[in-house]
XYZ file of C-alpha atoms in Angstrom:
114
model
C 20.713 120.436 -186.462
C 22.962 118.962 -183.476
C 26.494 118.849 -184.482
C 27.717 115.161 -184.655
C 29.826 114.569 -181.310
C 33.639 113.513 -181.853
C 36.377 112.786 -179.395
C 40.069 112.123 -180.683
C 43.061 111.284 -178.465
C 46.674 111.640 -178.256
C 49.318 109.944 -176.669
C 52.477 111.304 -175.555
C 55.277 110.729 -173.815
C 58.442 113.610 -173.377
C 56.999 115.970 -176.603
C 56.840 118.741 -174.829
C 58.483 120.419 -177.537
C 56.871 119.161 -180.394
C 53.306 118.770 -179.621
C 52.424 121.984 -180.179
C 52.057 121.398 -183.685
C 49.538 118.563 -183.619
C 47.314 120.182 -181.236
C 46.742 123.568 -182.777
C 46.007 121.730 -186.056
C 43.150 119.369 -184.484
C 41.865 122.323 -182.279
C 42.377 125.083 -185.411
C 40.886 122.479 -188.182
C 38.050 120.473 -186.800
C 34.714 122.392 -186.715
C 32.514 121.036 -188.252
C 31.825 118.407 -185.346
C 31.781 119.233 -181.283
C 35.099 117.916 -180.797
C 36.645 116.902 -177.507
C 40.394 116.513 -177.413
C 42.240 114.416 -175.153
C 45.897 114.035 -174.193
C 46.751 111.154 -172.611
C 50.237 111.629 -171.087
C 52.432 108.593 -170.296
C 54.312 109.786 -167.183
C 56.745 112.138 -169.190
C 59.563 113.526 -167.601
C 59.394 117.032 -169.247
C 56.892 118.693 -168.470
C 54.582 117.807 -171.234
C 51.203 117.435 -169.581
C 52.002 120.487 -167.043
C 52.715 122.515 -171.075
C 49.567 121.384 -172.373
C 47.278 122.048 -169.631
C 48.636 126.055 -169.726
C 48.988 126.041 -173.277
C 45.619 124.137 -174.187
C 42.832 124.568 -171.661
C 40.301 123.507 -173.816
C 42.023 120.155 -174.326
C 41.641 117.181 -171.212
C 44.737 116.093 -170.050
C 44.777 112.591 -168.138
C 48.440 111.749 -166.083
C 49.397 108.290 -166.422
C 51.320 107.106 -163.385
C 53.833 105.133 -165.729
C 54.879 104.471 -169.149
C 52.360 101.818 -170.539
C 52.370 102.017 -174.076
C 50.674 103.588 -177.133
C 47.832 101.207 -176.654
C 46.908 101.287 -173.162
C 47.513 105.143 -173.303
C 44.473 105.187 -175.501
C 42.773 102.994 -173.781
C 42.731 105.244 -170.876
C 40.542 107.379 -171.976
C 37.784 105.334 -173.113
C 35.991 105.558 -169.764
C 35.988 109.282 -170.062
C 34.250 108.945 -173.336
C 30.690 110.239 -174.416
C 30.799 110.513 -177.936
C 29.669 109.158 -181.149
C 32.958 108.434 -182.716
C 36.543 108.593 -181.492
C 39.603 108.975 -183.354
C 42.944 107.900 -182.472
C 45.225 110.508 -183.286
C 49.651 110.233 -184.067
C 51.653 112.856 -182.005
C 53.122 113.591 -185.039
C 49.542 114.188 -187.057
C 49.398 117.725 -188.673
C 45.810 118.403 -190.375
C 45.489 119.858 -192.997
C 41.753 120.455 -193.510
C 39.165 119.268 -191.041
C 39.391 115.499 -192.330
C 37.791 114.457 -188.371
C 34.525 116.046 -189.415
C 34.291 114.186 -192.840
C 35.329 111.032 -191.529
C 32.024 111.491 -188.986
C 29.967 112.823 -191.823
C 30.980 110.075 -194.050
C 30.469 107.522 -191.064
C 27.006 108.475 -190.537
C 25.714 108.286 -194.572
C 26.257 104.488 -193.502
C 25.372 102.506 -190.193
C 27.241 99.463 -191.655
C 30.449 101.010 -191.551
C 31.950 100.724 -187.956
């Protein structure tokens, strides 16, 4: 059977050293779905998205020029997207289990939920 195809993004901006955290716990936790991570970075002045591309290969990084906002840093992604579900995902989100693959299991036992 075809594994049910997720993407999730994160925005950040300047959490270079603090991301860390979030990332290994989507990556480490969610398996039960083919998962695509992105990071969409919001022009930080750190080094974040420079960290996470050596740190994270698997994980697609996309540069935003400036500063736009929480919302429009998601938003950036969607035309990168080719998946059945996406989830928006906190910085500061630390998983515990792999809740993204339930929440796409659960989400398929029901085509009215959206």
């Amino acid at each position: 059977m075809e594994k049910i195809k997720v993407s999730g993004c994160i925005v950040t901006y300047n959490a270079k050293g603090k991301i860390d955290r979030t990332i290994k716990s989507v990556t480490e936790k969610t398996k039960g779905v083919d998962f695509t991570l992105y990071v969409v970075d919001n022009a930080s002045t750190d080094g974040t998205a420079e960290y996470i591309k050596e740190k994270f290969p698997e994980v697609i990084v996309i540069e935003s020029k400036r500063n736009a906002g929480f919302g429009a840093g998601h938003n950036a992604v969607i035309p990168f997207l080719e998946s059945d579900y996406h989830v928006v995902i906190n910085p500061d989100i630390i998983l515990r289990e792999d809740s993204i693959s339930q929440l796409a299991e659960f989400a398929e036992t029901d085509k009215e939920i959206a």
